[in-house]
XYZ file of C-alpha atoms in Angstrom:
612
model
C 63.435 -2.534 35.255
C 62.303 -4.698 32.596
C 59.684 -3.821 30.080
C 56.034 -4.929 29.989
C 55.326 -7.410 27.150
C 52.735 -6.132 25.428
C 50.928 -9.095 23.209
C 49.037 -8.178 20.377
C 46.167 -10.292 19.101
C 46.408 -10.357 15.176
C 43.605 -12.273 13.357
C 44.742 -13.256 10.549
C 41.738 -13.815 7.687
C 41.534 -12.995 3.827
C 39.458 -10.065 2.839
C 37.274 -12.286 0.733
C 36.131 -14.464 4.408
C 36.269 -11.177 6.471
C 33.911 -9.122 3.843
C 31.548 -12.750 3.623
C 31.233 -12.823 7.090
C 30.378 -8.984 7.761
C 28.209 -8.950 4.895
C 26.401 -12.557 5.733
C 25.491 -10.113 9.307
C 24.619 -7.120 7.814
C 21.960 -9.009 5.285
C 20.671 -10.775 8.774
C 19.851 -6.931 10.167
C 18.705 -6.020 6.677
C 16.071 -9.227 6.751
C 15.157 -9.373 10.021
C 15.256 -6.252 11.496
C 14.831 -3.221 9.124
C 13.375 -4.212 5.475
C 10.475 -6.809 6.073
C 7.431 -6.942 7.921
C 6.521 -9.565 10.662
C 3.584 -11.560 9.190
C 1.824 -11.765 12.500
C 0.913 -7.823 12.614
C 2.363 -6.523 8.866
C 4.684 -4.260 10.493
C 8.627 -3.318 9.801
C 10.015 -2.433 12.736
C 10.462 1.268 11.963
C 6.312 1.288 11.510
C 5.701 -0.799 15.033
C 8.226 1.401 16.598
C 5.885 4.666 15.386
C 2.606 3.013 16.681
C 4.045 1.834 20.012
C 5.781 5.364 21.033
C 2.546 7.164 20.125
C 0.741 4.926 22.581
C 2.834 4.997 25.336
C 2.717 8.779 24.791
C -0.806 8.795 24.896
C -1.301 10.262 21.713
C -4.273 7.675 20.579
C -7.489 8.814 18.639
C -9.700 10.091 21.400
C -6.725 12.817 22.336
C -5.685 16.185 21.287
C -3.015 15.839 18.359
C 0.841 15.868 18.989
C 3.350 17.913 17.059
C 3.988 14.941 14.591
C 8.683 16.028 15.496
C 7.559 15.085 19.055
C 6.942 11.358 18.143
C 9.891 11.257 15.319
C 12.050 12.327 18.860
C 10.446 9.625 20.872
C 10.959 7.131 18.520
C 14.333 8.125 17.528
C 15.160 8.367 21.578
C 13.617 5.551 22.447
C 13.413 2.844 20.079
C 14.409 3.776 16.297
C 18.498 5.312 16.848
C 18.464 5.914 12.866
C 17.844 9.043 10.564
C 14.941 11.392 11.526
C 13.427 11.945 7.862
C 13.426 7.884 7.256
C 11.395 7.703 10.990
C 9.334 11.157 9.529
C 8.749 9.147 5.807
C 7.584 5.866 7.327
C 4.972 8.046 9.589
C 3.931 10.051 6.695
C 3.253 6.835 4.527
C 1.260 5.609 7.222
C -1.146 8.528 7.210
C -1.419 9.269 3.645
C -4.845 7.518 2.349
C -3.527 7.281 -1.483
C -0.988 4.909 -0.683
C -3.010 2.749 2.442
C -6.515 2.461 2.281
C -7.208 2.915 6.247
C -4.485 4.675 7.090
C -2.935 3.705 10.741
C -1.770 7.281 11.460
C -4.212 10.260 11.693
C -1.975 13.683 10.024
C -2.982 17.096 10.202
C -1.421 19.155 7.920
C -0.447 18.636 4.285
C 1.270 15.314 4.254
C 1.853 15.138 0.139
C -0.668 14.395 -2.399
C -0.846 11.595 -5.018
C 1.182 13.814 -6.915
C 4.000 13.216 -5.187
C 4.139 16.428 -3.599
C 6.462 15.881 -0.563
C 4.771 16.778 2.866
C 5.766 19.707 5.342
C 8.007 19.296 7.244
C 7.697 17.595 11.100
C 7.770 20.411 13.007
C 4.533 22.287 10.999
C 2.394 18.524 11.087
C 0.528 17.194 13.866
C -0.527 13.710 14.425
C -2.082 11.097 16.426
C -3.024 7.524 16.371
C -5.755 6.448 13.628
C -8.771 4.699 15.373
C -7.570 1.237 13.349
C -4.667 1.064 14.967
C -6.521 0.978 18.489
C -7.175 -2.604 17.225
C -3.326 -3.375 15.822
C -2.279 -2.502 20.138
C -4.954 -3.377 22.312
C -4.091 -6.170 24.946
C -0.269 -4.571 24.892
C -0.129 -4.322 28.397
C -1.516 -7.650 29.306
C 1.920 -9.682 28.701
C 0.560 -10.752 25.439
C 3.436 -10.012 23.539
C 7.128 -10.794 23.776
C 9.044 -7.579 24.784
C 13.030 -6.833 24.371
C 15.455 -4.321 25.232
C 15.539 -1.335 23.190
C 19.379 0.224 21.687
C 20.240 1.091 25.114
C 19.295 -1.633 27.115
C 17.315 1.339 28.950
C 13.670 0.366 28.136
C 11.861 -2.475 26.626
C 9.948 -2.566 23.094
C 7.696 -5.041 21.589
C 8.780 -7.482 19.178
C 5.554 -7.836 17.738
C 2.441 -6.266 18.139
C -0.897 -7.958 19.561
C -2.676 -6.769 15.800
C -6.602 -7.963 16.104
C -6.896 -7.560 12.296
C -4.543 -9.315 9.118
C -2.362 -6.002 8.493
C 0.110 -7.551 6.534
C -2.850 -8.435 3.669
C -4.884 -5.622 4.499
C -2.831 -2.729 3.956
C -0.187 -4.085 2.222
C 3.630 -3.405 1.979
C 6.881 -3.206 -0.406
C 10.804 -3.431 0.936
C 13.850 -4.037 -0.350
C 16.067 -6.284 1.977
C 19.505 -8.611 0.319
C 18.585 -10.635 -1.855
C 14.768 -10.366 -0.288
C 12.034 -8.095 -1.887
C 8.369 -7.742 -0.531
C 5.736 -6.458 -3.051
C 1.911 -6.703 -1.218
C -0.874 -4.958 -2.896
C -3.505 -3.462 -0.258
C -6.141 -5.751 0.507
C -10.055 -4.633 1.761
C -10.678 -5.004 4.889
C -14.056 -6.549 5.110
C -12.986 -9.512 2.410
C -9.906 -10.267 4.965
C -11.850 -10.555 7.694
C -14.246 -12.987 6.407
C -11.615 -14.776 4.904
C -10.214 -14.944 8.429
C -12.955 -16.450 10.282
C -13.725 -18.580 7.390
C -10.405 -20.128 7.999
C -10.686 -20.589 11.636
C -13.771 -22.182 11.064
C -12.331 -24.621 7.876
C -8.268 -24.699 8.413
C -8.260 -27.095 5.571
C -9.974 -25.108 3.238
C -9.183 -24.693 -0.286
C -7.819 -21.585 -2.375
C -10.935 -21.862 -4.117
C -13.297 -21.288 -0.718
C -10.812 -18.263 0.230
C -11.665 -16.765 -3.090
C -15.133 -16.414 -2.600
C -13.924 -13.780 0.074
C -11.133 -12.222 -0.843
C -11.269 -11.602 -4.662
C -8.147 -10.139 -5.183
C -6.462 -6.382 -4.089
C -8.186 -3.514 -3.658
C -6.486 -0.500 -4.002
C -6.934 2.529 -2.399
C -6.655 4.783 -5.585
C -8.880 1.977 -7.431
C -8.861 1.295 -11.051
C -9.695 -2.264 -12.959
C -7.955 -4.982 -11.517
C -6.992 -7.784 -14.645
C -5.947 -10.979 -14.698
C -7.985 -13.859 -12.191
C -4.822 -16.306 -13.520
C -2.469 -14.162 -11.965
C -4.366 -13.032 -8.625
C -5.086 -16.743 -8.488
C -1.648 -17.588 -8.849
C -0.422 -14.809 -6.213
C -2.757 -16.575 -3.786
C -1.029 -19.380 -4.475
C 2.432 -19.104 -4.209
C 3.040 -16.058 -3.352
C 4.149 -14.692 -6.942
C 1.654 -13.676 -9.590
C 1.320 -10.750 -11.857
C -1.757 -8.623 -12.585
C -2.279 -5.325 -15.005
C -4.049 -2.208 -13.326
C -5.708 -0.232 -15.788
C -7.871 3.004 -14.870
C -10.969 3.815 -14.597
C -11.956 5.917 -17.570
C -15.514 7.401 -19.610
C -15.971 9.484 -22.536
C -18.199 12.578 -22.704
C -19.519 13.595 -26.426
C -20.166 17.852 -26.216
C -21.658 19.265 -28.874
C -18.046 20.093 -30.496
C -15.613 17.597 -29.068
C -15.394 14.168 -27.177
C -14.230 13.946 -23.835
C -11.889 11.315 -21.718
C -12.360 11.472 -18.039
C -10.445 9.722 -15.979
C -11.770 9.347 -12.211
C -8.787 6.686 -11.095
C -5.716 5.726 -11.966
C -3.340 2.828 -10.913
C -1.649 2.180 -7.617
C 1.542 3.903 -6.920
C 1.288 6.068 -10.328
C 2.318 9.906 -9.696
C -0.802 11.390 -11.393
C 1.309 14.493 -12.638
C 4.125 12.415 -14.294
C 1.198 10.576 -16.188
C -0.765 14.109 -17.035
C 2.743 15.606 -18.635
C 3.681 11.604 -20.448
C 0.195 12.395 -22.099
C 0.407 15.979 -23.134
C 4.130 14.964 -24.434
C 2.526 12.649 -26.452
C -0.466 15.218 -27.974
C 2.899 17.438 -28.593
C 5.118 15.516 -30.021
C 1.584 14.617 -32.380
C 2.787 10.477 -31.800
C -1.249 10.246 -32.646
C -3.821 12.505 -34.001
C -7.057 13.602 -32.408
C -5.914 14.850 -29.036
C -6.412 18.616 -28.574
C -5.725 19.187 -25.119
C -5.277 17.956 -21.834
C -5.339 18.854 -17.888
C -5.674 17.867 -14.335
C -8.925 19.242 -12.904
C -8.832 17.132 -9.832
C -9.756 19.015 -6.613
C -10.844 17.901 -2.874
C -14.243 15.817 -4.241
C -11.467 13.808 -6.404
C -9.285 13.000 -9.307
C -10.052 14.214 -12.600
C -8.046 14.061 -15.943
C -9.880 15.492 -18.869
C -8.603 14.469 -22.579
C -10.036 16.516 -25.126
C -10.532 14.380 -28.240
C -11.760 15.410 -32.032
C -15.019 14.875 -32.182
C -14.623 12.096 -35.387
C -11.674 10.159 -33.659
C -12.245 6.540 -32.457
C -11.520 7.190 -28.629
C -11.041 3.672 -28.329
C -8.035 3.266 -30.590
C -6.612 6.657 -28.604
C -7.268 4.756 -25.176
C -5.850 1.414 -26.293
C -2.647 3.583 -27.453
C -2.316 5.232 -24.055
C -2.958 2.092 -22.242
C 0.013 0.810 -24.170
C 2.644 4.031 -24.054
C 1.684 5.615 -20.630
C 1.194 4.508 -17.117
C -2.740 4.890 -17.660
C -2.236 1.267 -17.248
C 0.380 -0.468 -15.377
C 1.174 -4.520 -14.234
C 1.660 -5.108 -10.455
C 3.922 -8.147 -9.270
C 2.834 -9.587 -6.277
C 5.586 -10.951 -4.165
C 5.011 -11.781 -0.893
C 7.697 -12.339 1.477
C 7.438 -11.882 5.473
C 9.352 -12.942 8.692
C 7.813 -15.904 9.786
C 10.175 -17.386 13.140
C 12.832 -14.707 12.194
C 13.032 -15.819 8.686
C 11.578 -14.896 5.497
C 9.134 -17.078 3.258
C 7.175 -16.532 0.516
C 3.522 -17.086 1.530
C 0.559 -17.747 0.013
C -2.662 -16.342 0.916
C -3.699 -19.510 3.507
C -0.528 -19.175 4.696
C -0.484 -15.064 5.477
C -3.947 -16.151 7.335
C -2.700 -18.936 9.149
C 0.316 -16.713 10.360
C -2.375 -14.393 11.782
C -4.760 -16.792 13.267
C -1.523 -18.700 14.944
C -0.764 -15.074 16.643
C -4.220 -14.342 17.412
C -4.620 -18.036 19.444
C -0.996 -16.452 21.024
C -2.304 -13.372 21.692
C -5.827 -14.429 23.671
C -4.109 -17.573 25.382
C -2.143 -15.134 26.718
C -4.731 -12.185 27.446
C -6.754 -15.084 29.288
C -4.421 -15.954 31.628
C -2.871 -12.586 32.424
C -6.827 -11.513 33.244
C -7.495 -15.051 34.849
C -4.979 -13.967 36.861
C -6.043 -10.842 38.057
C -9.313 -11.954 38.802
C -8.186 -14.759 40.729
C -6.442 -12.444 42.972
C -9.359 -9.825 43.167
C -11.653 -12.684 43.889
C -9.102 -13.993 47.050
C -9.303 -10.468 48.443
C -13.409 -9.848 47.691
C -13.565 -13.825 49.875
C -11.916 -12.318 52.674
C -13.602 -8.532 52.654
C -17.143 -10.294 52.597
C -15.503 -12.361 55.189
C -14.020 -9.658 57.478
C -17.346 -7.217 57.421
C -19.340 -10.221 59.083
C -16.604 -10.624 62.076
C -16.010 -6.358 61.670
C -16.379 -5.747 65.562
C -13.122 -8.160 66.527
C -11.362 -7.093 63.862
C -11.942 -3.304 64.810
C -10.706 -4.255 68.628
C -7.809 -7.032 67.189
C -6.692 -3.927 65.591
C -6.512 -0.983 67.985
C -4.564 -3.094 70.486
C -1.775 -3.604 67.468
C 1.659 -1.651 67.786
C 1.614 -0.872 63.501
C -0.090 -1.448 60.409
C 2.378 -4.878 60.329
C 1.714 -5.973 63.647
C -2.074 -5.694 62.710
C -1.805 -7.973 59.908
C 0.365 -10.633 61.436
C -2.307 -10.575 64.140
C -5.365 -10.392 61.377
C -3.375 -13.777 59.865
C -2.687 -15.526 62.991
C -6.502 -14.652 64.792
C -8.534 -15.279 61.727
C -6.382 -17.221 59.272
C -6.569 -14.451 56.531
C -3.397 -14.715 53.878
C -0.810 -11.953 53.660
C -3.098 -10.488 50.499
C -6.067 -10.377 52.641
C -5.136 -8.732 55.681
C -3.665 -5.988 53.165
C -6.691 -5.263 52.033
C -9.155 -5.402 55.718
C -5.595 -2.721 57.090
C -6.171 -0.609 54.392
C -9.950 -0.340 53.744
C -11.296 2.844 54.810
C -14.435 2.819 57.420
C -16.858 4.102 55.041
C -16.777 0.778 52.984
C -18.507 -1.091 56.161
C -22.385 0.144 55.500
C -24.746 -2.449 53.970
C -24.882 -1.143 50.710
C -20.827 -2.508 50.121
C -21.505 -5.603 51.681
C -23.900 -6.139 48.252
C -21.761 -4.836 45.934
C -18.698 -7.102 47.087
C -21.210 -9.700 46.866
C -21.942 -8.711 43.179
C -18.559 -8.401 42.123
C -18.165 -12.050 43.974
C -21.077 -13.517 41.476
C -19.062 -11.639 38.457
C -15.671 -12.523 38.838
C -16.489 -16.189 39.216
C -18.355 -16.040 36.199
C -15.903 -14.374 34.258
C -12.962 -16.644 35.505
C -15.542 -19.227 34.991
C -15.025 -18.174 30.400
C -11.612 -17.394 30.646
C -11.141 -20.600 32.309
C -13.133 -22.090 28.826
C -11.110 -20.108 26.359
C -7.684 -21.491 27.988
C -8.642 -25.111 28.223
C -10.855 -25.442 25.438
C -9.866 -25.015 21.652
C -13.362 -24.036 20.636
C -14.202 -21.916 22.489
C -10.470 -19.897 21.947
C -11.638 -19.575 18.148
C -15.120 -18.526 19.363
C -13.494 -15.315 21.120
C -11.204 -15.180 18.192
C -14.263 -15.230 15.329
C -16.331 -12.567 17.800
C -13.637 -10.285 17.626
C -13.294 -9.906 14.174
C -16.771 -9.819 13.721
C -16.693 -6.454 15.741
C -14.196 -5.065 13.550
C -16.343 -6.116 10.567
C -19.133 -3.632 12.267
C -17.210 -0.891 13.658
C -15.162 -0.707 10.480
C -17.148 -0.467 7.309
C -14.726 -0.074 4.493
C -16.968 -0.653 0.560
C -14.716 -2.274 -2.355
C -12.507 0.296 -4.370
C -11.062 -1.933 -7.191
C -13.130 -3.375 -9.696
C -12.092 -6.915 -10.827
C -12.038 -8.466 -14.094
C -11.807 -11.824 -14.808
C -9.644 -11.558 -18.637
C -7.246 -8.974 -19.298
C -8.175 -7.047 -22.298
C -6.004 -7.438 -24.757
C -4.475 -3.778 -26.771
C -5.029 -3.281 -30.335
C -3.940 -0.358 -31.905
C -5.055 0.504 -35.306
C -3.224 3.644 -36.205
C -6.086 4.464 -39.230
C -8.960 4.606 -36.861
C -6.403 7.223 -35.124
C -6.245 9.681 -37.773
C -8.954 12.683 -39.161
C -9.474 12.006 -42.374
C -8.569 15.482 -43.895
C -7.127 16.724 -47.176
C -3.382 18.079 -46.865
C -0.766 19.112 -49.778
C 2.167 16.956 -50.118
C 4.978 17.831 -52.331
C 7.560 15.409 -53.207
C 10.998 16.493 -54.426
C 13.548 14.443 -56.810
C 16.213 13.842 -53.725
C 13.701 12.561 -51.293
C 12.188 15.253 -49.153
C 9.086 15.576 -48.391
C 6.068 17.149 -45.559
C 2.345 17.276 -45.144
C 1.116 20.772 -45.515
C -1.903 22.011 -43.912
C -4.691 23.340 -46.993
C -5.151 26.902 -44.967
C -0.939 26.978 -45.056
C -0.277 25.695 -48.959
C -3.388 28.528 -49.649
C -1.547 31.740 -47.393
C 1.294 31.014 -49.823
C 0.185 32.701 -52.597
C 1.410 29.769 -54.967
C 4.901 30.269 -53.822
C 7.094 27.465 -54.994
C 7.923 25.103 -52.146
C 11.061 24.971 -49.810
C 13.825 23.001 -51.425
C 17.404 22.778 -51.761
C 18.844 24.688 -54.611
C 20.317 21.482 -56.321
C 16.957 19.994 -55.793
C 13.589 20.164 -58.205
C 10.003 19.358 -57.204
C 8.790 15.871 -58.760
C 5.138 16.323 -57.973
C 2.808 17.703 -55.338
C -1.145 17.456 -55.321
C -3.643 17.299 -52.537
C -4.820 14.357 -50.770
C -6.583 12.673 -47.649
C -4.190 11.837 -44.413
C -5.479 8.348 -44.678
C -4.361 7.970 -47.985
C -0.839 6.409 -49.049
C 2.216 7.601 -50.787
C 3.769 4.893 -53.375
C 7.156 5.881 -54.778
C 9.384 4.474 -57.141
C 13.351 5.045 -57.615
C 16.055 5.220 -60.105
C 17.445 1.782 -58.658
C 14.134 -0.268 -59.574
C 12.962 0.240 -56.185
C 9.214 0.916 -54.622
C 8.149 2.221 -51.196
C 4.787 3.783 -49.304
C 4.552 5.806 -46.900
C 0.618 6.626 -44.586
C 0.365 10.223 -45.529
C -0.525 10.673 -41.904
C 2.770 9.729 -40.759
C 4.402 12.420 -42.928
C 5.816 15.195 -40.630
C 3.547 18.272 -40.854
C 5.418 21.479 -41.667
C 4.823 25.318 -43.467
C 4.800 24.885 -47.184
C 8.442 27.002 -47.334
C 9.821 24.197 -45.385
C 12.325 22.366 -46.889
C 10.400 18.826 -45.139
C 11.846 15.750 -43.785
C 14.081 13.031 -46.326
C 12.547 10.016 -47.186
C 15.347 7.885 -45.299
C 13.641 9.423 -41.818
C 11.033 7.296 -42.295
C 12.106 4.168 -44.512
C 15.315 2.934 -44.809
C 16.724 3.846 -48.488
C 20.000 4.678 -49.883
C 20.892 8.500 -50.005
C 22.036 8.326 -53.129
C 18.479 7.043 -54.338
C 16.598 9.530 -56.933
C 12.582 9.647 -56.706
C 11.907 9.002 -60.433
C 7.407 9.073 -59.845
C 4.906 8.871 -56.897
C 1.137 8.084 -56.868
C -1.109 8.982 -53.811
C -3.573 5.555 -53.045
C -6.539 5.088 -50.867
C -5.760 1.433 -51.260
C -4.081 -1.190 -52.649
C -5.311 -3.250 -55.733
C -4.105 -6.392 -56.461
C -5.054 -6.463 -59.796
C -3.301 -3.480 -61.052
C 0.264 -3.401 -62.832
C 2.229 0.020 -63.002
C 4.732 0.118 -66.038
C 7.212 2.769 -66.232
C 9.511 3.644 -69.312
């Protein structure tokens, strides 16, 4: 018996078109379908995924809460086959009100803190749907969306949500896709909104006219927003940069000044910046800081800076400003899926996206509910119909065989259509007194009016942006949410002047021939007992004598050489020290012998030092 030929199909392709190709589908996913939010309703997919299994699982608002592992299952199950902590993250980011200003999940439980505190884990949390995200999936069910199968091909998702409010500007986003990155600051709500129906009303409006509404991002953590150039420039292409700085005051007590700060930047980890500031008051990088701590509790943030009470706080701000994440730049950079690809978009355009998907979204509503009431309004016509001619309907009836026998007689007798004769079959006897007869009547008079408006908002474009321009405006009402970020026009510009930084106090400082040096403290160089000073034993003291910290060193070497030194800069140390060299602080050959040194509150011009 002769063997089966068994042919082999071998596709033959160099790595470098095989890896291009897989990776060119891969970035596609990445883009579309994981990293970046639809513009129409802000969303990634992960986050519409969240809000769409907790409504069909009726965990909304106005219900009990749900063990927050019971959604990440759904979701998982349902719609989102990936990793349960990156489904878990995404819900806890939605809920925490540090990172969105109205958050679209409602968490009980500790879900992390601004400290960057991770949150308990799913099975201890329970959560529902915020009442904001009623308005991000109202309509759903109204075929106002387009739906697609989920992983499975077992159930059906939405590719978009129906999202009555800007979510994209309003609570902003950040994702990392290939060769894509989305950066949006939070936006407040109120400003959007008005912005919004300002642009349905002018759809040629300029940046300018936009401006007047939204001035630029409001964060939920707050601060001083910097830089109009840059928001402006954001709003206009999509790219701009900004500097956060926080909001700070200074207490005088009777023995000390005080810097409280009540908010920090966006997206800074308030411990991280407590410890960068007490690293700095260790290390001494600047004088006058004495202590700091966090004594922020539930009524809010607060960072306390103890200060000396003769320090410029100013200078001491400007130098934190500078070195720690008191104050930080944002880049805006706002990419989103617009027609299943991504574009950088402006602030008109982000609104446009919206309005485009609102028009969508209540075109559609209309007609689905046209719909209905068109058929309800058939069946009321023949009900009012069929109680007037009751008594031959009753007799048509009893002489039938079956419920379908009835209604083919019902349709033949009385020309009723299929609907119709439905509805007289099924009606119960109780519905035949008087009273229904006026009711059927009413709801006669109402659906005719109501098909009557949704026959206006289908056919006429005015009255579409009217519905449109009402429903925002009920948002605006219902959902009251005051400016958190203060905006300035000009971005301060940081100038540090290390003098205004430093106590003026009086110190010992002993220099040695070879270079070394330290600042001694008077209550140290006193306990000392007139000790000599700390020295190698090759080494001899050249001079030492007391002087202010704001004074200067001047030094002169063996090789013709001069240098100073800010006596503040000087390492402190305990008079038995041997001290730091010389070449620490300026650069100097260690070979080089100190030959004299003066101590100078400044520098005069006019004067000549000779040496012999």
């Amino acid at each position: 018996m002769k063997e089966k030929e068994v042919k082999h199909n071998v596709l033959k392709n160099s790595l470098e078109d095989i890896m291009a190709d897989r990776f060119a589908r891969y970035s596609k996913y990445i883009i579309q379908e994981r990293a970046l939010p639809d513009a129409r309703d802000g969303l990634k997919p992960v986050q519409r995924r969240i809000l769409y299994a907790m409504y069909e699982d009726g965990n909304t608002y106005n219900k009990p809460y749900h063990k927050s592992a019971k959604t990440v299952g759904n979701v998982i199950g349902n719609y989102h086959p990936h990793g349960d902590s990156s489904v878990y993250d995404a819900m806890v980011r939605m809920s925490q009100n540090w990172k969105i200003t109205n958050p679209l999940i409602d968490m009980q439980g500790n879900n992390g803190s601004i400290d960057d505190d991770p949150a308990a884990a799913m099975r201890y949390t329970e959560a529902r749907l915020a009442k904001i995200s009623d308005f991000l999936l109202q309509d759903i069910d109204k075929d106002t969306v387009e739906w697609a199968p989920n992983f499975s091909d077992e159930k059906m998702e939405p590719t978009v949500l129906p999202a009555r409010f800007p979510n994209l500007l309003v609570n902003g986003i950040t994702g990392i896709a290939a060769g894509y990155a989305t950066n949006i600051p939070p936006h407040n709500l109120n400003e959007v909104i008005q912005a919004s129906i300002y642009r349905i009303s002018h759809p040629d409006c300029s940046l300018e006219e936009l401006m007047q509404f939204v001035k630029g991002p409001d964060f939920p953590t707050g601060g001083i927003v910097m830089g109009l150039d840059g928001i402006k420039q954001a709003f206009q292409t999509g790219r701009g940069r900004i500097l956060v700085r926080s909001k700070v005051e200074v207490v005088p007590t009777r023995t000390i000044k005080q810097i409280v700060i009540h908010e920090i930047p966006y997206e800074v980890i308030k411990s991280n910046l407590v410890k960068k500031i007490d690293e700095i008051r260790l290390n001494k990088k600047i004088d006058g800081i004495l202590d700091v701590r966090d004594e922020s509790d539930r009524t809010g943030l607060r960072v306390v800076i103890d200060v000396k009470k003769d320090i410029d706080t100013e200078q001491i701000l400007n130098y934190l400003y500078k070195n720690t994440d008191l104050q930080v730049s944002y880049n805006y950079n706002m990419i989103a899926i617009v027609d299943k690809a991504p574009v950088q978009m402006s602030l008109a355009d982000s609104l446009d996206a919206f309005i485009k998907h609102r028009e969508d979204v209540v075109l559609k509503r209309s007609k689905f509910d046209y719909e209905q009431k068109s058929k309800r309004a058939h069946i009321v016509d023949g009900l009012i119909r069929a109680v007037s001619i009751m008594d031959e309907i009753i007799h048509l009836i009893r002489q039938s065989k079956n419920k379908a026998d009835a209604k083919k007689n019902l349709i033949e007798r009385f020309d009723f259509s299929e609907q119709q004769a439905e509805a007289i079959v099924t009606m119960r006897l109780y519905r035949l007194t008087n009273t229904d007869v006026k009711e059927l009547k009413q709801e006669q008079s109402l659906l005719k009016k109501e098909m009557k408006r949704l026959h206006a908002i289908l056919t006429d474009v005015n009255t579409l942006h009217q519905v449109l321009i009402e429903e925002l405006e009920e948002i605006n009402a219902k959902i009251h949410t005051p400016r958190l970020s203060e905006i300035q026009a000009k971005v301060q510009e940081i100038v540090i002047d290390k003098r205004a930084m430093v106590a003026d106090e009086m110190v010992m400082v002993p220099i040695t021939r070879d270079g070394y040096i330290k600042k001694v403290s008077m209550r140290s160089y006193n306990a000392s007992n007139t000790d000599p000073t700390g020295m190698k034993d090759s080494d001899s003291v050249l001079a030492y004598g007391s002087c202010s910290t704001l004074d200067t060193l001047l030094f002169f070497t063996n090789r013709g050489t001069y240098g100073y030194l800010p006596v503040y800069e000087i390492e402190e140390g305990k008079w038995k020290d041997l001290g730091s060299h010389l070449g620490n602080y300026i650069k100097m050959d260690s070979n080089e012998k100190i030959i004299q040194a003066y101590f100078l509150r400044s520098f005069n011009p006019n004067v000549q030092v000779i040496m012999a």
